[in-house]
Short mmCIF file of C-alpha atoms in Angstrom, two decimals:
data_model
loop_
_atom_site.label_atom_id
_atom_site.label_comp_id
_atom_site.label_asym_id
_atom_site.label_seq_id
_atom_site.Cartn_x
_atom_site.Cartn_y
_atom_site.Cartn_z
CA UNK A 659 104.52 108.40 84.49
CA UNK A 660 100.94 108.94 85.76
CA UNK A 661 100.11 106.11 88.78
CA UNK A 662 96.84 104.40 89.33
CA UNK A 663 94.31 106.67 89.64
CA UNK A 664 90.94 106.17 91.79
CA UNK A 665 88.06 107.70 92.69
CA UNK A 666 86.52 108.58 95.32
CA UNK A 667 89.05 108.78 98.22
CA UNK A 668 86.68 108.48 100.57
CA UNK A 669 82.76 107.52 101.07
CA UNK A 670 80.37 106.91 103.56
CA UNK A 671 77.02 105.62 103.11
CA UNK A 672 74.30 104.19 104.68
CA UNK A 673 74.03 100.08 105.23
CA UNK A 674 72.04 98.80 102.50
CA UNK A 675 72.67 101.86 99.74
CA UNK A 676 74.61 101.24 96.95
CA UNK A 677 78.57 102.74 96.29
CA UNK A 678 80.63 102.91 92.94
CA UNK A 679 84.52 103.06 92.87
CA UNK A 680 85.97 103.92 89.73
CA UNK A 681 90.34 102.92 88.76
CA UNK A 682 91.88 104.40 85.91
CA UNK A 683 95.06 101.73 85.60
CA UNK A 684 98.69 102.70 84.08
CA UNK A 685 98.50 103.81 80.38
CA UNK A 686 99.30 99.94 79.31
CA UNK A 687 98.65 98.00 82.20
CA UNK A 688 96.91 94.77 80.88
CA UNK A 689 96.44 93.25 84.68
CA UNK A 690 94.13 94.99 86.83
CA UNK A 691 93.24 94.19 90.53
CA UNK A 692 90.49 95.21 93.13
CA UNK A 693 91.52 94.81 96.90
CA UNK A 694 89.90 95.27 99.91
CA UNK A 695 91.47 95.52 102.90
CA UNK A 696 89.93 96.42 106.28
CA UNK A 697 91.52 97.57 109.15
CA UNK A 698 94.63 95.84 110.48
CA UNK A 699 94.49 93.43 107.50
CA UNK A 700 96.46 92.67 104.62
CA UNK A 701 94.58 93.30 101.39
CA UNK A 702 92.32 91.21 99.90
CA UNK A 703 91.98 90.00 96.32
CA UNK A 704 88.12 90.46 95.21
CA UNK A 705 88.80 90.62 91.10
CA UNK A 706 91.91 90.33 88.92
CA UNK A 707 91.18 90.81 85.17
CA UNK A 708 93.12 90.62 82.62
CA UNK A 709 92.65 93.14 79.81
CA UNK A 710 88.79 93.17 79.85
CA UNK A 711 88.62 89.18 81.15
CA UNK A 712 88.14 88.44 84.47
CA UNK A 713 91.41 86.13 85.81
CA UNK A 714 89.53 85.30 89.10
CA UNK A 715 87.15 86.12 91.17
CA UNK A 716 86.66 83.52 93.88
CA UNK A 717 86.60 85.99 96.53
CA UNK A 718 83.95 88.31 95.59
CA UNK A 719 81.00 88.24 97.14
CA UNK A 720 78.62 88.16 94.27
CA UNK A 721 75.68 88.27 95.45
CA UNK A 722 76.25 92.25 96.27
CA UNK A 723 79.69 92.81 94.78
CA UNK A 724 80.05 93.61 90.99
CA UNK A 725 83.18 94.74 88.82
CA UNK A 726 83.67 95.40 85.12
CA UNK A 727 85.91 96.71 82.71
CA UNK A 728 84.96 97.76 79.63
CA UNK A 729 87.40 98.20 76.46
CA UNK A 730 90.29 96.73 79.33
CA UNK A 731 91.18 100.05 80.51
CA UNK A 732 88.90 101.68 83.62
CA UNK A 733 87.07 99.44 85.89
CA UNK A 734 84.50 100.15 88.48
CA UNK A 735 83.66 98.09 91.44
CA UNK A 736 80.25 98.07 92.88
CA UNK A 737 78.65 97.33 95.70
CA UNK A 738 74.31 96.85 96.09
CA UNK A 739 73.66 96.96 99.13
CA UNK A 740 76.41 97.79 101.44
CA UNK A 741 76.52 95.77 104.76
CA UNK A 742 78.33 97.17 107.71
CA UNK A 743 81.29 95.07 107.37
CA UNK A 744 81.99 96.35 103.57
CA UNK A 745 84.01 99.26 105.76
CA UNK A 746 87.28 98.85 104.37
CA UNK A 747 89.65 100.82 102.39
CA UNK A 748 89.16 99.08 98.34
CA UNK A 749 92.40 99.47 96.47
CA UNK A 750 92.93 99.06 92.61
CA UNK A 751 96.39 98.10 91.46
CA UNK A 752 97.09 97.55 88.00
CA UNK A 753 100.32 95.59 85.91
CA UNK A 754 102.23 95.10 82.93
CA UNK A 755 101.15 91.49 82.80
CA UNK A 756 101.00 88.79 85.92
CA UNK A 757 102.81 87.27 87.30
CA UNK A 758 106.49 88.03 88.34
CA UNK A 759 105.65 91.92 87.33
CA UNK A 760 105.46 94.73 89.68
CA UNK A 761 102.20 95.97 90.56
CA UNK A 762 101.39 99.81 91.22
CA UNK A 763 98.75 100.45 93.30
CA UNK A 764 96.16 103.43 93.41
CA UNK A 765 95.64 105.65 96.45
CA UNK A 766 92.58 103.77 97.52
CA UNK A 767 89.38 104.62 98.38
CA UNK A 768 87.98 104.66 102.26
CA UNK A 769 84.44 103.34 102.67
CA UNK A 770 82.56 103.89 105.58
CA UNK A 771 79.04 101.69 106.00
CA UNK A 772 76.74 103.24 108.73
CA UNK B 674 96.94 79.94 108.30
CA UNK B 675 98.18 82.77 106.05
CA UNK B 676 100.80 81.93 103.40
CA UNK B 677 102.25 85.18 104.21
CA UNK B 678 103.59 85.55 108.00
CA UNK B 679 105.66 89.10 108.95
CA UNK B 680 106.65 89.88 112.47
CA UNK B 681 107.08 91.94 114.42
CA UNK B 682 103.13 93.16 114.00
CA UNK B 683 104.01 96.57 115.31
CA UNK B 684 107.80 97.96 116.17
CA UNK B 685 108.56 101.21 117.42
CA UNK B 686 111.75 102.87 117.43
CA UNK B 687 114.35 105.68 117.93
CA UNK B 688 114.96 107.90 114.98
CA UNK B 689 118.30 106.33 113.78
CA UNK B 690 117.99 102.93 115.01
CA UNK B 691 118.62 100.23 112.24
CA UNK B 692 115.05 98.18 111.64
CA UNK B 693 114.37 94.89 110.49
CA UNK B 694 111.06 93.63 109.37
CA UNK B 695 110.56 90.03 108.74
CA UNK B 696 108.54 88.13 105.92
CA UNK B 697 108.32 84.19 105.93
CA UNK B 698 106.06 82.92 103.42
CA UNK B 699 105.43 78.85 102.91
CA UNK B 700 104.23 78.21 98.94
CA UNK B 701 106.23 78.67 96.04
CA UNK B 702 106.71 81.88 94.72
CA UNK B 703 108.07 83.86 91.46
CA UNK B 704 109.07 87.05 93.07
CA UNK B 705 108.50 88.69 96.22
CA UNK B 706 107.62 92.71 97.01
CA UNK B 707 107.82 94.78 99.90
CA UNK B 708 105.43 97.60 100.00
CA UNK B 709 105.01 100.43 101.94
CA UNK B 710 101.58 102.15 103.43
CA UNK B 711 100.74 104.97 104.63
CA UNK B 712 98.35 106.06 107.11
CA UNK B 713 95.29 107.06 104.85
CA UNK B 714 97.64 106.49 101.65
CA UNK B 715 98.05 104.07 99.16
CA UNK B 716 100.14 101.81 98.51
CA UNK B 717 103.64 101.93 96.81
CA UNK B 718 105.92 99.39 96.44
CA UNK B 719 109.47 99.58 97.62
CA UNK B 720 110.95 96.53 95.81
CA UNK B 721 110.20 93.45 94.03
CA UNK B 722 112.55 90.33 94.82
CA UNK B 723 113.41 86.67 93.10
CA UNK B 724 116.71 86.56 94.71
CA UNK B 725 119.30 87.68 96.80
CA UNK B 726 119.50 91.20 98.05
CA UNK B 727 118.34 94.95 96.64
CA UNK B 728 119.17 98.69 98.29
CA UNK B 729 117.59 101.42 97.38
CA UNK B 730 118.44 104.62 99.38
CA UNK B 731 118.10 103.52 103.63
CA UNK B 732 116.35 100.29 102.34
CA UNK B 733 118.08 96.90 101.87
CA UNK B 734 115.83 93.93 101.36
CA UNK B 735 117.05 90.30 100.85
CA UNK B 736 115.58 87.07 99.76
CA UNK B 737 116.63 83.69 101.20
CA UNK B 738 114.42 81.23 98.37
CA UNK B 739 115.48 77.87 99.98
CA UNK B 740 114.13 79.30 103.92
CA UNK B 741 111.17 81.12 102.27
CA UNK B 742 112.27 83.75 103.92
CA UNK B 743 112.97 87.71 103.58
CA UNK B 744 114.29 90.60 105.42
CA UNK B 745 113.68 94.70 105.14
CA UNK B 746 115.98 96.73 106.81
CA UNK B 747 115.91 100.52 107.12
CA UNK B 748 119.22 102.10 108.47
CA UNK B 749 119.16 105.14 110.00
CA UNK B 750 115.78 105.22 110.61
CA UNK B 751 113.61 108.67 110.47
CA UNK B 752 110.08 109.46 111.43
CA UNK B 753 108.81 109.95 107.99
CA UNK B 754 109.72 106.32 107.50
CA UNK B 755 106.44 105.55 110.09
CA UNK B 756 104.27 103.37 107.81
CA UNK B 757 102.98 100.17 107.44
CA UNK B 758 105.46 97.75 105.70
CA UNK B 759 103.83 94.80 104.01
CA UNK B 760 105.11 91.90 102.42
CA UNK B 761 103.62 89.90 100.17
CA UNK B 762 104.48 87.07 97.54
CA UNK B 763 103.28 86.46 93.68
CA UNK B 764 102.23 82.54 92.69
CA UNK B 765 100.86 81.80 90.03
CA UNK B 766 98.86 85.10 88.77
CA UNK B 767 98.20 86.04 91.97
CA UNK B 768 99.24 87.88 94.86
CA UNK B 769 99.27 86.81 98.56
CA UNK B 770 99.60 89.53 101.32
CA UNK B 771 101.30 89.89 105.10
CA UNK B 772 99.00 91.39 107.46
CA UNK B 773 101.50 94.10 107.62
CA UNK B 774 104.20 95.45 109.95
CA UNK B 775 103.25 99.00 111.49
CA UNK B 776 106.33 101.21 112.18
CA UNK B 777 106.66 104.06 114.21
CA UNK B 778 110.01 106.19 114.48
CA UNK B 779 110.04 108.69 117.24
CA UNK B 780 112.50 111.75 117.01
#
């Protein structure tokens, strides 16, 4: 079975440029989740759709944050413009359904804001 | 205060030492997972708990639902096993993540 697939693995841009991550979920998956998680952290919830709705997104930072996914199957997360502190490693995990199923999570992708 | 506590933060031991890795969480839950990252790698989850206790391989992890609380334990441990171990908890539609345990196994 193919896993979670994202793109880039890793990044670096300047502060105040703008970055795309694209996640390909699991062939079926009708949950999909951006994380970010920065250094010595536990990851952090900044989108959960479900199938092309978006489930929640209290923690994204709207103002320069963005996700979407179109026809509920890849999703991109954006960012316009990057501050320093967006450094973080974004994972996409994906799910049969939520909750009480297991999610399977993407490689991730390593930003770096300089 | 997280809803997701795991100690120790950071454990390092002897290849073949038996580890333990604790997760205390303090909302209601559905299931619990332990996952397993690392360095520069994704994520991939080792095991997904509601109850009692689950081996796969060196891994055992148990659930305790009425203490909140969890345990994974890695016999005969091996350096490949150096990762970060994280714990974290599903309520609701959501997930809530430990800050992580980071393991190191010296030969």
């Amino acid at each position: 079975e193919a896993g979670v697939a994202q793109s880039p693995r890793y990044k670096i841009i300047e502060k105040r440029q703008s970055v795309a991550f694209w996640c390909n979920p699991i062939s079926g998956h009708a949950t999909l989740y951006w994380y970010q998680q920065i250094l010595g952290q536990g990851p952090k919830l900044l989108i959960q759709f479900q199938n092309n709705g978006v489930v929640d997104d209290s923690q994204l930072p709207k103002d320069r944050f963005s996700a979407e996914r179109l026809k509920g199957v890849d999703s991109t997360l954006k960012i316009q413009p990057a501050k320093l502190e967006d450094s973080a490693v974004y994972l996409c995990a994906s799910s049969l359904r939520a909750p009480n199923t297991e999610a399977f999570f993407g490689q991730g992708t390593r930003l770096t804001v300089v | 205060k997280n809803e997701v506590e795991q100690s120790p933060q950071n454990l390092t031991a002897q290849e073949g030492e038996f580890i333990t890795i604790n997760c205390s969480y303090s909302v209601g839950i559905s299931a619990l997972h332990w996952l397993q990252q690392h360095p520069g790698g994704g994520i991939v989850s080792l095991f997904m708990l509601s109850s009692g206790k689950k081996k796969h391989g060196r891994l055992i992890a148990t659930i305790n639902i009425q203490e909140k609380h969890s345990s994974l334990h890695i016999t005969a441990s091996h350096p490949r096993d150096s990762a970060v171990y994280i714990c974290a908890v599903n309520r609701g539609n959501q997930f809530y993540f430990g800050t992580g345990t980071s393991l190191t196994v010296i030969p």
